[in-house]
Every structure is written in C-alpha cells, then in structure tokens.
Amino acid sequence: MDAQLLIANLTNPTLLFFVLGILATIVKSDLEIPPSTVKFISLYLLFSIGFKGGQELAHSPFSAEILYSLGFGLLLASLIPLYSFFILKRRLTVSDAGAIAAAYGSVSAVTFVAAASFLESQRITFGGHMVAVMALMEAPAIIVGVILLMRYDTPAAGEPANPGLGSVVHHSFTNGSVLMVLGSLVIGLIADSKQAEGIKPFTTDIFKGFLAIFLLEMGMVTARRFGAFSRYGRFVTLFAVLVPLLNGSAVAVFSHFVTDSVGNRFIFAILAASASYIAVPAAMRLAAPKADPGLYIPMALGVTFPINITLGMPLYLALVQHT
C-alpha cells in the first residue's frame, strides 16, 4: 500500500471530522447535531449521489459492461451473506448470525459516499451505473438472510412466526435510503441536461461540506456504540475487521474480469467490504426480532465503517491499480 496515499486519506478533512466526532464523545462534550438535521443531510447525500449517477448514466452509452456490473453486484450481495452466516453460526445464535450476515452482504450508502469523495480527491472517475449497482445490492442480502433464518431458526412455542419473505422484501425496497437513491438515479437519468445544470451548485459544490458534518455525527454515534458489544468477545470484533477487508481485497483483485475501470473496480471493492447499518437493521426488526441490534449495528458502524474509510480505501485502490 502506498504510504503517501494512506497519509493523504487519514488527513482528508471529511475523515478528520469523523475523528472529531469520536473525540467529542470521549471527552463528553455537549456537541450535538439535531436529529432532523442529520436526517436531512443523509437524504441530501443520497439524493446528490443518485442524481449525479443518473446524469452520468444518461451520457454513457449502454454496454454489456453495465449488465455484467449489475449481475456481479447481485452475485456479491447473495454470496457474502451466505458464507458469513455459516461462519457466524458457529459462535452466535441463528437470529444474530442471520442479521449480521444480511448486514455484511448488504452495502453502506454512507461508505459509498465517502468512497466517491475519496476517488474525487484522487481524480479518478467511476461510472454512473455503479450507483444503480449499490442500490440493487441492498435487497438480495436481506432476502438471503431471511431465507437462512426461515430455514434454520424455528420459533419456540408461543413466539410469533417469522414474517413472510414478501413483506420483508417490500420493506427493503421502500426503505427511505433505497428509495431516495433509486428515485434520484431515475430522475437524473431522464432529466434535461440543461435544466440539471441549474441545480449543480446544490448537487455538487456543497457536497463535501455536508459530508463532513455528516461524518462528524457518525463519529459521535460510533463512539457511543463501540463498546455495546464488548460482552460478545473478540470473535465478533475480528469478524467485523477481517471479513470486510478480505471481501474488499478479493473483489478488488478479481473485479478485473468484469471491468477495466479503476474507479468502478474500487467501488465494487468498497461495496463488498461495507456493511449496512440503516436499511438492514430496519428490515431485521421485522425478520429477526430476536437478533440483538446492540450487536450487528455497532459491528457495522463502530468497527467496519472506520476500518474501511481509514485502511480499507487505500488498500483496495492499491490492489486495483496493481492487478
């Protein structure tokens, strides 16, 4: 890994705001961002990414690579939760293993946003269709997780039956984050280019500022939840560190069979390495009510997210550029 690239990533202003958020919580500062503001910023980031992706897709000729990319993304989102479940089931309950497997098979929109900013700082572009790949990777992981739960988790006497697969899939597609990024992608795709230029200052120029504030909040949330799963021992921590790094590294190497684009291969790696802590937890509340949110949310947000944005991104880019 290029040491200069790692240092540049660690001194990125947006990442430093993430660190500031962690420090603010550690020193018990009264720094707080109103929940309504955080929700607005998260929706803005998804809107911006989706809209810009749709605009880029509108100006890109449709090709076999786009179909291969969509298929590859769906394959990753189906395989990762499958083998993750059987690793986790050795030490955890079926409900916890299923929820964690779904989270790690799915993707983190915030990690995707940070990755897009990272590529921009390196002056590397990626295809607009990768936004569609990200959005489509949410549901398959949830579906696989629910199927595994239905297969291996039998409700005890008196417990409610697991909800049907259809209701959980519907919930995953109507989740606010998925609907926003998919809807913005479609709008960007069909919008008139000249009219779209009129909102460019909003979709592009202020993006990094909002991202910095959002990561400040993510830093505070991470610090508050980091110790929540300490009672589960080192196994879950090692899983949250090693499995995403292995997933991202493997995909960074083998994605050259799908595309030659450095930016697209990097995005594939970050999608494979990231874990959902928004869409999947919302779905798992329905599908796996016995699973402990104090385990799978801190794993994804408190361990995997900071590992990816500090060490992961320079590692994946180095692997893409040298394979």
GROMACS .gro file of C-alpha atoms in nm:
model
  323
    1MET     CA    1   0.000   0.000   0.000
    2ASP     CA    2   0.127   0.348  -0.090
    3ALA     CA    3   0.216   0.523   0.240
    4GLN     CA    4   0.152   0.866   0.087
    5LEU     CA    5  -0.195   0.755  -0.021
    6LEU     CA    6  -0.270   0.632   0.331
    7ILE     CA    7  -0.147   0.957   0.487
    8ALA     CA    8  -0.349   1.162   0.238
    9ASN     CA    9  -0.661   0.964   0.327
   10LEU     CA   10  -0.604   0.997   0.702
   11THR     CA   11  -0.563   1.375   0.667
   12ASN     CA   12  -0.871   1.416   0.449
   13PRO     CA   13  -1.085   1.691   0.611
   14THR     CA   14  -1.403   1.482   0.597
   15LEU     CA   15  -1.232   1.193   0.778
   16LEU     CA   16  -1.085   1.432   1.036
   17PHE     CA   17  -1.437   1.548   1.118
   18PHE     CA   18  -1.524   1.182   1.181
   19VAL     CA   19  -1.233   1.167   1.428
   20LEU     CA   20  -1.354   1.492   1.587
   21GLY     CA   21  -1.692   1.331   1.646
   22ILE     CA   22  -1.529   1.038   1.824
   23LEU     CA   23  -1.321   1.274   2.040
   24ALA     CA   24  -1.626   1.485   2.123
   25THR     CA   25  -1.799   1.179   2.267
   26ILE     CA   26  -1.490   1.054   2.452
   27VAL     CA   27  -1.444   1.389   2.631
   28LYS     CA   28  -1.821   1.405   2.697
   29SER     CA   29  -1.872   1.727   2.504
   30ASP     CA   30  -2.224   1.867   2.469
   31LEU     CA   31  -2.169   1.897   2.092
   32GLU     CA   32  -2.487   1.775   1.923
   33ILE     CA   33  -2.635   1.785   1.575
   34PRO     CA   34  -3.017   1.788   1.580
   35PRO     CA   35  -3.167   1.458   1.456
   36SER     CA   36  -3.378   1.640   1.196
   37THR     CA   37  -3.063   1.799   1.055
   38VAL     CA   38  -2.885   1.464   1.038
   39LYS     CA   39  -3.180   1.310   0.856
   40PHE     CA   40  -3.186   1.598   0.606
   41ILE     CA   41  -2.813   1.571   0.538
   42SER     CA   42  -2.830   1.193   0.491
   43LEU     CA   43  -3.114   1.234   0.241
   44TYR     CA   44  -2.923   1.510   0.066
   45LEU     CA   45  -2.612   1.291   0.027
   46LEU     CA   46  -2.817   1.007  -0.120
   47PHE     CA   47  -3.000   1.250  -0.348
   48SER     CA   48  -2.675   1.402  -0.473
   49ILE     CA   49  -2.507   1.067  -0.539
   50GLY     CA   50  -2.815   0.926  -0.710
   51PHE     CA   51  -2.880   1.232  -0.925
   52LYS     CA   52  -2.519   1.266  -1.039
   53GLY     CA   53  -2.507   0.895  -1.113
   54GLY     CA   54  -2.822   0.923  -1.325
   55GLN     CA   55  -2.676   1.216  -1.518
   56GLU     CA   56  -2.354   1.026  -1.588
   57LEU     CA   57  -2.551   0.720  -1.691
   58ALA     CA   58  -2.762   0.931  -1.927
   59HIS     CA   59  -2.448   1.042  -2.109
   60SER     CA   60  -2.292   0.696  -2.118
   61PRO     CA   61  -2.374   0.452  -2.398
   62PHE     CA   62  -2.545   0.137  -2.277
   63SER     CA   63  -2.299  -0.150  -2.287
   64ALA     CA   64  -2.251  -0.513  -2.188
   65GLU     CA   65  -2.027  -0.391  -1.903
   66ILE     CA   66  -2.327  -0.231  -1.735
   67LEU     CA   67  -2.517  -0.562  -1.743
   68TYR     CA   68  -2.210  -0.752  -1.619
   69SER     CA   69  -2.167  -0.499  -1.337
   70LEU     CA   70  -2.528  -0.531  -1.223
   71GLY     CA   71  -2.501  -0.909  -1.232
   72PHE     CA   72  -2.172  -0.906  -1.043
   73GLY     CA   73  -2.317  -0.681  -0.774
   74LEU     CA   74  -2.618  -0.908  -0.727
   75LEU     CA   75  -2.387  -1.211  -0.708
   76LEU     CA   76  -2.175  -1.048  -0.436
   77ALA     CA   77  -2.481  -0.947  -0.237
   78SER     CA   78  -2.603  -1.308  -0.246
   79LEU     CA   79  -2.277  -1.494  -0.175
   80ILE     CA   80  -2.133  -1.278   0.105
   81PRO     CA   81  -2.427  -1.325   0.346
   82LEU     CA   82  -2.436  -1.697   0.265
   83TYR     CA   83  -2.086  -1.785   0.381
   84SER     CA   84  -2.089  -1.517   0.653
   85PHE     CA   85  -2.393  -1.684   0.810
   86PHE     CA   86  -2.222  -2.021   0.846
   87ILE     CA   87  -1.909  -1.861   0.992
   88LEU     CA   88  -2.114  -1.666   1.246
   89LYS     CA   89  -2.347  -1.953   1.335
   90ARG     CA   90  -2.056  -2.139   1.493
   91ARG     CA   91  -2.045  -1.888   1.781
   92LEU     CA   92  -2.375  -1.696   1.772
   93THR     CA   93  -2.745  -1.768   1.769
   94VAL     CA   94  -2.919  -1.824   1.436
   95SER     CA   95  -3.104  -1.491   1.467
   96ASP     CA   96  -2.786  -1.292   1.536
   97ALA     CA   97  -2.595  -1.478   1.264
   98GLY     CA   98  -2.869  -1.410   1.009
   99ALA     CA   99  -2.896  -1.040   1.093
  100ILE     CA  100  -2.518  -0.986   1.083
  101ALA     CA  101  -2.484  -1.186   0.760
  102ALA     CA  102  -2.753  -0.971   0.595
  103ALA     CA  103  -2.581  -0.652   0.715
  104TYR     CA  104  -2.243  -0.758   0.575
  105GLY     CA  105  -2.389  -0.882   0.249
  106SER     CA  106  -2.569  -0.553   0.200
  107VAL     CA  107  -2.399  -0.217   0.149
  108SER     CA  108  -2.346   0.110   0.332
  109ALA     CA  109  -2.462   0.415   0.138
  110VAL     CA  110  -2.251   0.639   0.362
  111THR     CA  111  -1.937   0.434   0.290
  112PHE     CA  112  -2.022   0.462  -0.081
  113VAL     CA  113  -2.049   0.840  -0.045
  114ALA     CA  114  -1.710   0.853   0.134
  115ALA     CA  115  -1.559   0.634  -0.139
  116ALA     CA  116  -1.692   0.866  -0.410
  117SER     CA  117  -1.530   1.160  -0.231
  118PHE     CA  118  -1.206   0.964  -0.197
  119LEU     CA  119  -1.198   0.889  -0.571
  120GLU     CA  120  -1.265   1.254  -0.649
  121SER     CA  121  -0.966   1.354  -0.436
  122GLN     CA  122  -0.756   1.110  -0.641
  123ARG     CA  123  -0.904   1.249  -0.967
  124ILE     CA  124  -1.044   0.909  -1.056
  125THR     CA  125  -1.391   0.876  -1.209
  126PHE     CA  126  -1.640   0.592  -1.189
  127GLY     CA  127  -1.945   0.502  -1.396
  128GLY     CA  128  -2.288   0.634  -1.308
  129HIS     CA  129  -2.426   0.279  -1.327
  130MET     CA  130  -2.233   0.195  -1.008
  131VAL     CA  131  -2.497   0.394  -0.817
  132ALA     CA  132  -2.758   0.151  -0.953
  133VAL     CA  133  -2.534  -0.141  -0.852
  134MET     CA  134  -2.516  -0.006  -0.498
  135ALA     CA  135  -2.894   0.036  -0.473
  136LEU     CA  136  -2.966  -0.310  -0.613
  137MET     CA  137  -2.726  -0.477  -0.368
  138GLU     CA  138  -2.945  -0.385  -0.069
  139ALA     CA  139  -3.229  -0.632  -0.128
  140PRO     CA  140  -3.053  -0.962  -0.222
  141ALA     CA  141  -2.858  -0.972   0.105
  142ILE     CA  142  -3.176  -0.915   0.304
  143ILE     CA  143  -3.355  -1.187   0.106
  144VAL     CA  144  -3.072  -1.437   0.163
  145GLY     CA  145  -3.065  -1.350   0.533
  146VAL     CA  146  -3.440  -1.404   0.567
  147ILE     CA  147  -3.425  -1.736   0.379
  148LEU     CA  148  -3.149  -1.859   0.611
  149LEU     CA  149  -3.350  -1.751   0.916
  150MET     CA  150  -3.659  -1.929   0.787
  151ARG     CA  151  -3.451  -2.241   0.721
  152TYR     CA  152  -3.255  -2.261   1.046
  153ASP     CA  153  -3.449  -2.063   1.308
  154THR     CA  154  -3.760  -2.237   1.439
  155PRO     CA  155  -3.976  -2.016   1.666
  156ALA     CA  156  -4.033  -2.161   2.011
  157ALA     CA  157  -4.381  -2.232   2.142
  158GLY     CA  158  -4.570  -1.910   2.200
  159GLU     CA  159  -4.335  -1.697   1.987
  160PRO     CA  160  -4.470  -1.521   1.678
  161ALA     CA  161  -4.384  -1.680   1.345
  162ASN     CA  162  -4.121  -1.519   1.127
  163PRO     CA  163  -4.278  -1.265   0.888
  164GLY     CA  164  -4.324  -1.363   0.526
  165LEU     CA  165  -4.045  -1.305   0.278
  166GLY     CA  166  -4.265  -1.078   0.068
  167SER     CA  167  -4.327  -0.826   0.346
  168VAL     CA  168  -3.957  -0.803   0.429
  169VAL     CA  169  -3.855  -0.759   0.063
  170HIS     CA  170  -4.121  -0.490   0.020
  171HIS     CA  171  -3.988  -0.315   0.331
  172SER     CA  172  -3.631  -0.328   0.197
  173PHE     CA  173  -3.725  -0.166  -0.134
  174THR     CA  174  -3.942   0.102   0.025
  175ASN     CA  175  -3.677   0.189   0.285
  176GLY     CA  176  -3.616   0.563   0.267
  177SER     CA  177  -3.245   0.542   0.178
  178VAL     CA  178  -3.301   0.289  -0.102
  179LEU     CA  179  -3.600   0.478  -0.242
  180MET     CA  180  -3.415   0.811  -0.236
  181VAL     CA  181  -3.104   0.690  -0.417
  182LEU     CA  182  -3.301   0.487  -0.675
  183GLY     CA  183  -3.551   0.767  -0.732
  184SER     CA  184  -3.275   1.027  -0.769
  185LEU     CA  185  -3.093   0.798  -1.013
  186VAL     CA  186  -3.403   0.771  -1.232
  187ILE     CA  187  -3.467   1.146  -1.217
  188GLY     CA  188  -3.105   1.220  -1.307
  189LEU     CA  189  -3.133   0.974  -1.594
  190ILE     CA  190  -3.442   1.131  -1.753
  191ALA     CA  191  -3.383   1.498  -1.657
  192ASP     CA  192  -3.295   1.751  -1.925
  193SER     CA  193  -2.919   1.822  -1.913
  194LYS     CA  194  -2.956   2.199  -1.938
  195GLN     CA  195  -3.215   2.207  -1.662
  196ALA     CA  196  -2.996   1.981  -1.447
  197GLU     CA  197  -2.713   2.236  -1.469
  198GLY     CA  198  -2.932   2.475  -1.273
  199ILE     CA  199  -2.910   2.264  -0.956
  200LYS     CA  200  -2.543   2.171  -0.998
  201PRO     CA  201  -2.431   2.411  -0.721
  202PHE     CA  202  -2.660   2.220  -0.483
  203THR     CA  203  -2.578   1.868  -0.604
  204THR     CA  204  -2.202   1.916  -0.636
  205ASP     CA  205  -2.046   2.231  -0.488
  206ILE     CA  206  -2.166   2.188  -0.127
  207PHE     CA  207  -2.143   1.808  -0.122
  208LYS     CA  208  -1.815   1.777   0.071
  209GLY     CA  209  -1.924   2.026   0.336
  210PHE     CA  210  -2.239   1.831   0.411
  211LEU     CA  211  -2.040   1.506   0.406
  212ALA     CA  212  -1.801   1.648   0.668
  213ILE     CA  213  -2.088   1.740   0.902
  214PHE     CA  214  -2.250   1.402   0.849
  215LEU     CA  215  -1.927   1.218   0.932
  216LEU     CA  216  -1.894   1.432   1.244
  217GLU     CA  217  -2.228   1.289   1.356
  218MET     CA  218  -2.122   0.938   1.251
  219GLY     CA  219  -1.811   0.974   1.466
  220MET     CA  220  -2.022   1.059   1.771
  221VAL     CA  221  -2.261   0.770   1.704
  222THR     CA  222  -1.969   0.530   1.654
  223ALA     CA  223  -1.808   0.624   1.986
  224ARG     CA  224  -2.139   0.584   2.171
  225ARG     CA  225  -2.200   0.235   2.030
  226PHE     CA  226  -1.847   0.097   2.009
  227GLY     CA  227  -1.847  -0.070   2.350
  228ALA     CA  228  -2.201  -0.205   2.325
  229PHE     CA  229  -2.093  -0.548   2.200
  230SER     CA  230  -1.783  -0.599   2.421
  231ARG     CA  231  -1.964  -0.880   2.604
  232TYR     CA  232  -1.959  -1.089   2.285
  233GLY     CA  233  -1.581  -1.124   2.297
  234ARG     CA  234  -1.312  -1.096   2.034
  235PHE     CA  235  -1.485  -1.316   1.776
  236VAL     CA  236  -1.730  -1.052   1.656
  237THR     CA  237  -1.461  -0.782   1.655
  238LEU     CA  238  -1.228  -0.997   1.446
  239PHE     CA  239  -1.513  -1.076   1.208
  240ALA     CA  240  -1.600  -0.706   1.173
  241VAL     CA  241  -1.237  -0.625   1.088
  242LEU     CA  242  -1.111  -0.921   0.887
  243VAL     CA  243  -1.409  -1.034   0.679
  244PRO     CA  244  -1.476  -0.691   0.520
  245LEU     CA  245  -1.105  -0.642   0.445
  246LEU     CA  246  -1.087  -0.988   0.286
  247ASN     CA  247  -1.406  -0.929   0.088
  248GLY     CA  248  -1.288  -0.591  -0.038
  249SER     CA  249  -0.939  -0.716  -0.123
  250ALA     CA  250  -1.067  -1.023  -0.309
  251VAL     CA  251  -1.315  -0.819  -0.513
  252ALA     CA  252  -1.051  -0.553  -0.586
  253VAL     CA  253  -0.836  -0.826  -0.742
  254PHE     CA  254  -1.100  -1.030  -0.926
  255SER     CA  255  -1.321  -0.743  -1.047
  256HIS     CA  256  -1.092  -0.702  -1.349
  257PHE     CA  257  -1.293  -0.985  -1.506
  258VAL     CA  258  -1.595  -0.752  -1.505
  259THR     CA  259  -1.444  -0.411  -1.587
  260ASP     CA  260  -1.110  -0.245  -1.659
  261SER     CA  261  -1.214   0.084  -1.498
  262VAL     CA  262  -1.007   0.161  -1.188
  263GLY     CA  263  -1.289   0.367  -1.038
  264ASN     CA  264  -1.553   0.101  -1.096
  265ARG     CA  265  -1.333  -0.175  -0.956
  266PHE     CA  266  -1.264   0.034  -0.645
  267ILE     CA  267  -1.637   0.093  -0.596
  268PHE     CA  268  -1.701  -0.280  -0.627
  269ALA     CA  269  -1.439  -0.344  -0.358
  270ILE     CA  270  -1.587  -0.089  -0.118
  271LEU     CA  271  -1.939  -0.224  -0.176
  272ALA     CA  272  -1.822  -0.578  -0.098
  273ALA     CA  273  -1.639  -0.457   0.214
  274SER     CA  274  -1.909  -0.230   0.356
  275ALA     CA  275  -2.190  -0.329   0.591
  276SER     CA  276  -2.537  -0.180   0.616
  277TYR     CA  277  -2.641  -0.010   0.939
  278ILE     CA  278  -2.950   0.167   0.806
  279ALA     CA  279  -3.156  -0.043   0.562
  280VAL     CA  280  -3.075  -0.389   0.702
  281PRO     CA  281  -3.141  -0.304   1.071
  282ALA     CA  282  -3.478  -0.163   0.968
  283ALA     CA  283  -3.561  -0.487   0.783
  284MET     CA  284  -3.421  -0.713   1.056
  285ARG     CA  285  -3.654  -0.560   1.313
  286LEU     CA  286  -3.926  -0.739   1.119
  287ALA     CA  287  -3.740  -1.050   1.007
  288ALA     CA  288  -3.526  -1.123   1.313
  289PRO     CA  289  -3.689  -0.969   1.623
  290LYS     CA  290  -3.477  -1.196   1.847
  291ALA     CA  291  -3.150  -1.063   1.698
  292ASP     CA  292  -2.965  -0.811   1.913
  293PRO     CA  293  -2.936  -0.466   1.744
  294GLY     CA  294  -2.670  -0.387   2.005
  295LEU     CA  295  -2.452  -0.640   1.823
  296TYR     CA  296  -2.498  -0.601   1.448
  297ILE     CA  297  -2.533  -0.221   1.437
  298PRO     CA  298  -2.214  -0.146   1.638
  299MET     CA  299  -2.024  -0.409   1.437
  300ALA     CA  300  -2.113  -0.238   1.109
  301LEU     CA  301  -2.090   0.122   1.229
  302GLY     CA  302  -1.838   0.110   1.513
  303VAL     CA  303  -1.579  -0.125   1.360
  304THR     CA  304  -1.626  -0.193   0.988
  305PHE     CA  305  -1.710   0.163   0.882
  306PRO     CA  306  -1.398   0.330   1.032
  307ILE     CA  307  -1.176   0.041   0.916
  308ASN     CA  308  -1.298   0.088   0.559
  309ILE     CA  309  -1.257   0.465   0.544
  310THR     CA  310  -0.911   0.465   0.706
  311LEU     CA  311  -0.724   0.150   0.600
  312GLY     CA  312  -0.963  -0.012   0.354
  313MET     CA  313  -0.990   0.251   0.084
  314PRO     CA  314  -0.614   0.300   0.029
  315LEU     CA  315  -0.568  -0.080   0.039
  316TYR     CA  316  -0.839  -0.151  -0.219
  317LEU     CA  317  -0.717   0.124  -0.452
  318ALA     CA  318  -0.359  -0.006  -0.434
  319LEU     CA  319  -0.477  -0.359  -0.516
  320VAL     CA  320  -0.688  -0.235  -0.809
  321GLN     CA  321  -0.401  -0.033  -0.951
  322HIS     CA  322  -0.152  -0.320  -0.928
  323THR     CA  323  -0.365  -0.610  -1.054
   0.00000   0.00000   0.00000
